[in-house]
Coordinates of C-alpha atoms in Angstrom, one line a residue:
M1 CA -8.3 13.6 14.9
S2 CA -8.5 15.3 18.3
K3 CA -7.7 12.0 20.0
L4 CA -4.6 11.6 17.9
L5 CA -3.5 15.1 18.7
S6 CA -4.2 14.6 22.4
A7 CA -2.2 11.4 22.5
N8 CA 0.7 13.0 20.5
F9 CA 1.0 16.0 22.7
A10 CA 0.8 13.9 25.9
R11 CA 3.7 11.8 24.6
L12 CA 5.6 14.9 23.4
F13 CA 5.6 16.6 26.8
K14 CA 6.7 13.4 28.4
S15 CA 9.5 12.9 25.8
V16 CA 13.0 13.2 27.1
W17 CA 14.1 14.1 23.6
F18 CA 11.7 17.1 23.4
W19 CA 13.1 18.6 26.6
A20 CA 16.7 17.7 25.7
C21 CA 16.3 19.5 22.4
G22 CA 14.5 22.3 24.1
L23 CA 17.4 22.8 26.6
G24 CA 19.8 22.9 23.7
M25 CA 17.7 25.4 21.8
L26 CA 17.3 27.5 25.0
G27 CA 21.1 27.5 25.6
Y28 CA 21.6 28.7 22.0
S29 CA 19.0 31.4 22.5
L30 CA 20.5 32.6 25.7
W31 CA 23.9 32.7 24.0
Q32 CA 22.5 34.8 21.2
A33 CA 20.9 37.2 23.8
A34 CA 24.2 37.5 25.7
D35 CA 26.0 38.2 22.4
M36 CA 23.4 40.9 21.5
L37 CA 23.9 42.5 24.9
S38 CA 27.7 42.5 24.5
W39 CA 27.4 44.3 21.2
A40 CA 24.9 46.7 22.6
Y41 CA 27.1 47.7 25.5
G42 CA 30.3 47.4 23.4
I43 CA 31.1 48.9 20.0
W44 CA 27.4 49.7 19.4
S45 CA 26.9 51.5 22.8
E46 CA 26.4 54.9 21.1
W47 CA 24.0 53.5 18.4
S48 CA 20.3 53.7 18.7
G49 CA 18.2 51.2 16.8
D50 CA 16.5 47.9 16.6
F51 CA 18.8 45.2 18.0
I52 CA 16.2 42.4 18.1
T53 CA 14.7 42.0 14.6
S54 CA 18.0 41.0 12.9
R55 CA 18.4 38.2 15.5
A56 CA 14.8 37.0 15.6
G57 CA 15.4 34.4 13.0
D58 CA 18.7 33.1 14.5
F59 CA 16.9 30.0 15.8
A60 CA 16.4 28.8 12.2
V61 CA 19.8 27.2 11.8
P62 CA 19.7 24.9 14.8
V63 CA 16.1 24.1 14.1
V64 CA 17.1 22.5 10.9
I65 CA 19.1 20.0 13.0
V66 CA 16.9 19.8 16.1
L67 CA 13.5 19.0 14.4
P68 CA 14.7 16.1 12.2
V69 CA 16.4 14.5 15.2
L70 CA 13.4 15.1 17.4
S71 CA 11.1 13.6 14.8
A72 CA 13.3 10.6 14.3
M73 CA 13.3 9.8 18.0
F74 CA 9.7 10.8 18.8
L75 CA 7.9 9.4 15.8
G76 CA 10.3 6.5 15.3
A77 CA 9.3 5.1 18.7
E78 CA 5.8 4.5 17.3
Y79 CA 7.1 1.7 15.1
H80 CA 9.1 0.2 17.9
N81 CA 6.2 -0.1 20.3
N82 CA 3.5 -0.7 17.5
T83 CA 1.7 2.5 18.3
I84 CA 1.4 3.3 14.6
R85 CA -0.3 -0.1 14.0
N86 CA -2.8 0.5 16.8
K87 CA -3.7 3.9 15.2
I88 CA -4.4 2.3 11.8
V89 CA -6.3 -0.6 13.3
S90 CA -8.5 1.9 15.2
G91 CA -9.7 3.3 11.9
Y92 CA -7.6 6.3 11.4
R93 CA -6.5 7.1 7.8
R94 CA -2.8 7.4 6.9
W95 CA -3.2 11.1 6.1
Q96 CA -4.8 11.7 9.5
V97 CA -1.8 10.1 11.3
Y98 CA 0.6 12.1 9.2
L99 CA -1.3 15.4 9.8
A100 CA -1.4 14.8 13.5
N101 CA 2.3 14.1 13.6
L102 CA 3.0 17.1 11.4
I103 CA 1.0 19.4 13.8
T104 CA 2.9 18.0 16.8
V105 CA 6.3 18.5 15.3
T106 CA 5.4 22.0 14.1
A107 CA 4.1 22.8 17.5
A108 CA 7.5 21.8 19.0
G109 CA 9.3 24.0 16.5
L110 CA 7.0 26.9 17.4
I111 CA 7.7 26.4 21.1
Y112 CA 11.5 26.5 20.4
A113 CA 11.1 29.6 18.2
G114 CA 8.9 31.3 20.8
A115 CA 11.4 30.7 23.6
H116 CA 14.1 32.2 21.4
V117 CA 12.1 35.3 20.7
L118 CA 11.1 35.7 24.4
A119 CA 14.8 35.5 25.4
L120 CA 15.7 38.3 22.9
V121 CA 12.7 40.5 23.9
A122 CA 13.5 40.1 27.6
S123 CA 17.1 41.1 26.9
G124 CA 15.9 44.1 24.9
F125 CA 14.6 45.7 28.0
F126 CA 18.1 46.0 29.3
I127 CA 19.3 47.9 26.2
R128 CA 18.7 51.6 26.8
R129 CA 19.2 52.6 23.2
H130 CA 17.1 49.9 21.7
V131 CA 14.3 51.1 19.4
W132 CA 11.3 48.8 19.4
D133 CA 10.1 48.1 15.8
M134 CA 7.2 45.7 16.4
G135 CA 6.1 45.9 12.8
A136 CA 9.5 44.7 11.4
L137 CA 9.7 42.1 14.2
T138 CA 6.2 40.8 13.4
M139 CA 6.9 40.5 9.7
K140 CA 10.2 38.7 10.4
L141 CA 8.3 36.2 12.6
L142 CA 5.5 35.7 10.0
Y143 CA 8.1 34.7 7.4
C144 CA 9.5 32.2 9.9
L145 CA 6.2 30.3 10.1
P146 CA 6.3 28.8 6.6
F147 CA 10.0 27.8 7.2
I148 CA 9.1 26.0 10.4
L149 CA 6.2 24.2 8.7
A150 CA 8.5 23.1 5.8
V151 CA 11.2 21.8 8.1
S152 CA 8.5 20.0 10.2
A153 CA 7.0 18.5 7.1
L154 CA 10.3 17.2 5.8
S155 CA 11.2 15.8 9.3
T156 CA 7.9 14.1 9.7
L157 CA 8.0 12.6 6.3
L158 CA 11.5 11.3 6.9
A159 CA 10.5 9.7 10.2
M160 CA 7.4 8.1 8.8
L161 CA 9.0 6.7 5.6
I162 CA 12.2 5.3 7.0
R163 CA 12.2 2.8 9.9
L164 CA 15.9 2.4 10.5
R165 CA 17.6 2.2 13.8
A166 CA 20.1 4.6 12.4
L167 CA 17.4 7.1 11.5
P168 CA 18.7 9.8 14.0
V169 CA 22.1 9.6 12.3
L170 CA 20.4 9.9 8.9
A171 CA 18.5 12.9 10.2
I172 CA 21.7 14.6 11.3
L173 CA 23.4 13.9 8.0
L174 CA 20.4 15.3 6.1
S175 CA 20.5 18.4 8.3
V176 CA 24.2 18.9 7.7
A177 CA 23.7 18.5 3.9
L178 CA 20.8 21.0 4.0
L179 CA 23.1 23.5 5.8
W180 CA 26.3 22.8 3.8
L181 CA 24.8 23.1 0.3
P182 CA 23.7 26.7 0.5
Q183 CA 27.0 27.8 2.0
R184 CA 28.8 26.0 -0.8
L185 CA 26.6 27.7 -3.4
H186 CA 27.2 31.1 -1.7
T187 CA 30.9 30.5 -1.9
E188 CA 30.6 29.8 -5.7
L189 CA 28.4 32.9 -6.1
S190 CA 30.8 35.2 -4.2
S191 CA 33.5 35.0 -6.8
S192 CA 34.2 38.2 -8.7
P193 CA 33.6 38.3 -12.4
E194 CA 37.1 39.7 -12.9
L195 CA 40.5 39.0 -11.4
V196 CA 43.1 41.8 -10.8
V197 CA 46.5 41.1 -12.3
T198 CA 49.1 42.0 -9.6
D199 CA 52.1 40.5 -11.4
G200 CA 55.0 43.0 -11.7
V201 CA 53.6 45.4 -9.1
E202 CA 54.5 46.1 -5.5
M203 CA 52.0 47.0 -2.9
V204 CA 53.1 49.1 0.1
V205 CA 50.9 50.0 3.1
T206 CA 51.9 53.3 4.9
V207 CA 50.5 55.0 7.9
D208 CA 50.2 58.8 8.0
D209 CA 50.5 61.2 10.9
K210 CA 46.8 60.7 11.8
G211 CA 47.3 56.9 12.1
E212 CA 45.3 56.1 8.9
A213 CA 46.6 53.4 6.7
R214 CA 47.1 54.1 2.9
E215 CA 47.8 51.5 0.3
Q216 CA 50.3 52.5 -2.4
I217 CA 50.9 50.5 -5.6
Y218 CA 54.2 50.8 -7.6
L219 CA 55.3 49.4 -10.9
K220 CA 58.7 47.9 -11.4
D221 CA 60.0 51.2 -12.8
G222 CA 58.9 53.0 -9.6
R223 CA 55.9 54.8 -11.0
E224 CA 52.9 54.9 -8.6
I225 CA 49.5 53.8 -9.9
T226 CA 46.0 53.4 -8.5
W227 CA 44.0 50.2 -8.0
E228 CA 41.8 51.1 -11.0
D229 CA 44.9 51.2 -13.2
L230 CA 45.7 47.5 -12.7
D231 CA 44.8 45.1 -15.5
R232 CA 41.9 42.7 -15.1
V233 CA 41.1 39.4 -16.7
P234 CA 37.9 37.3 -16.7
N235 CA 37.5 35.0 -13.7
P236 CA 37.1 31.4 -14.9
Q237 CA 35.5 30.5 -11.5
Y238 CA 32.7 33.1 -11.9
V239 CA 29.2 31.6 -12.1
G240 CA 27.2 33.3 -14.9
E241 CA 23.6 33.1 -16.1
P242 CA 21.5 31.0 -16.3
L243 CA 23.3 28.9 -13.7
R244 CA 23.7 31.8 -11.3
G245 CA 19.9 32.3 -11.2
A246 CA 19.4 28.6 -10.6
Y247 CA 21.9 28.7 -7.7
Y248 CA 20.0 31.6 -6.0
F249 CA 16.7 29.8 -6.5
I250 CA 18.1 26.6 -4.8
M251 CA 19.4 28.6 -1.9
G252 CA 16.0 30.3 -1.4
A253 CA 14.0 27.0 -1.9
L254 CA 15.9 24.7 0.4
P255 CA 15.2 24.9 4.2
G256 CA 19.0 25.2 4.8
G257 CA 19.3 28.3 2.6
Q258 CA 16.2 29.8 4.2
A259 CA 17.7 29.2 7.6
F260 CA 20.8 31.3 6.7
Y261 CA 18.7 34.0 5.1
L262 CA 16.3 34.2 8.2
S263 CA 19.3 34.4 10.5
E264 CA 20.9 36.9 8.2
S265 CA 24.1 34.8 8.0
L266 CA 24.0 35.1 4.2
P267 CA 23.2 38.2 2.2
M268 CA 19.9 38.1 0.4
E269 CA 20.5 39.1 -3.3
E270 CA 19.3 38.9 -6.8
G271 CA 15.6 38.4 -6.5
V272 CA 15.6 36.2 -3.4
G273 CA 13.0 37.5 -1.0
F274 CA 11.0 36.3 2.0
P275 CA 7.7 36.0 0.0
E276 CA 9.4 33.7 -2.6
M277 CA 11.0 31.7 0.3
A278 CA 7.6 31.4 2.0
A279 CA 6.0 30.1 -1.3
C280 CA 8.7 27.5 -1.6
S281 CA 8.2 26.4 2.0
M282 CA 4.5 26.0 1.6
T283 CA 5.0 24.0 -1.5
L284 CA 7.4 21.7 0.3
A285 CA 5.0 21.3 3.2
A286 CA 2.2 20.5 0.8
E287 CA 4.1 17.5 -0.6
G288 CA 3.8 15.6 2.6
P289 CA 0.0 15.0 2.6
G290 CA 0.3 13.8 -0.9
S291 CA 2.2 10.8 0.3
Q292 CA -0.5 10.2 2.9
G293 CA 2.1 9.2 5.5
L294 CA 3.1 5.5 5.8
P295 CA 1.0 2.4 6.1
P296 CA 2.2 -0.3 8.6
Q297 CA 3.2 -2.6 5.7
G298 CA 3.9 0.1 3.2
P299 CA 6.9 0.6 0.9
S300 CA 9.5 1.6 3.4
I301 CA 12.9 0.7 4.7
K302 CA 12.6 -1.6 7.8
L303 CA 15.6 -3.0 9.6
W304 CA 14.5 -3.5 13.1
G305 CA 16.3 -6.9 13.2

């Protein structure tokens, strides 16, 4: 097992794709750090608080794209140059090959995540009003670990089960699907249970002497009413129970949904929490060893020409 890991890491650190993906992730992290500094010295210049913890998980969204692509290029090369056959012939079991690959891909994800956090922490020293909350930051990073493991397991399994030349394209399409679905579900869940009937009313926005805007609503006969006086009807697009609960579960279970939650791009509501997300991630990661990787002549898709 140690020889497998040594060979994998030697190949990983020589891989052009590892460094190319790393540069992309580093550029994203530096952009996030610069954005944090612009907010800290801009509209939040008078606010004192923790600027880092809320952005510590921002690496999660690009990782959903980067790790499947890296796995496809890095592990896919083993079939092209018969490295996987040599490993099996040398006496290694399929689960040992899978586990070594999983550890290697997970390590790459941890390196990318570590570089992101280091960039944010280094930027934090330039924010005078930043309040360090190491406890919150540590908990946020701990919840990121199962997520990285789940994405790595899914990426490794995909790379070992499919031997297509178009595997990188399939990996990108899978990543896009994992990121698109939770956003679509969030859009469905964001609809209001009731719709306000505005037919027959006129809304006027006025500005007072202090420069504050005030919305006024008038009926056709000229009478002024408030927003609460308007009639409301049920929204046919509103997603109710039990489908609503299922949607939230899917968003918390899929790596794409977890990525948005960790980066705080989507609000976490209705029973979705980091412990539940971590449990789903560990369950997904545990499914990989059950498949025991891929035998050289196993049931897979092979179109090498």
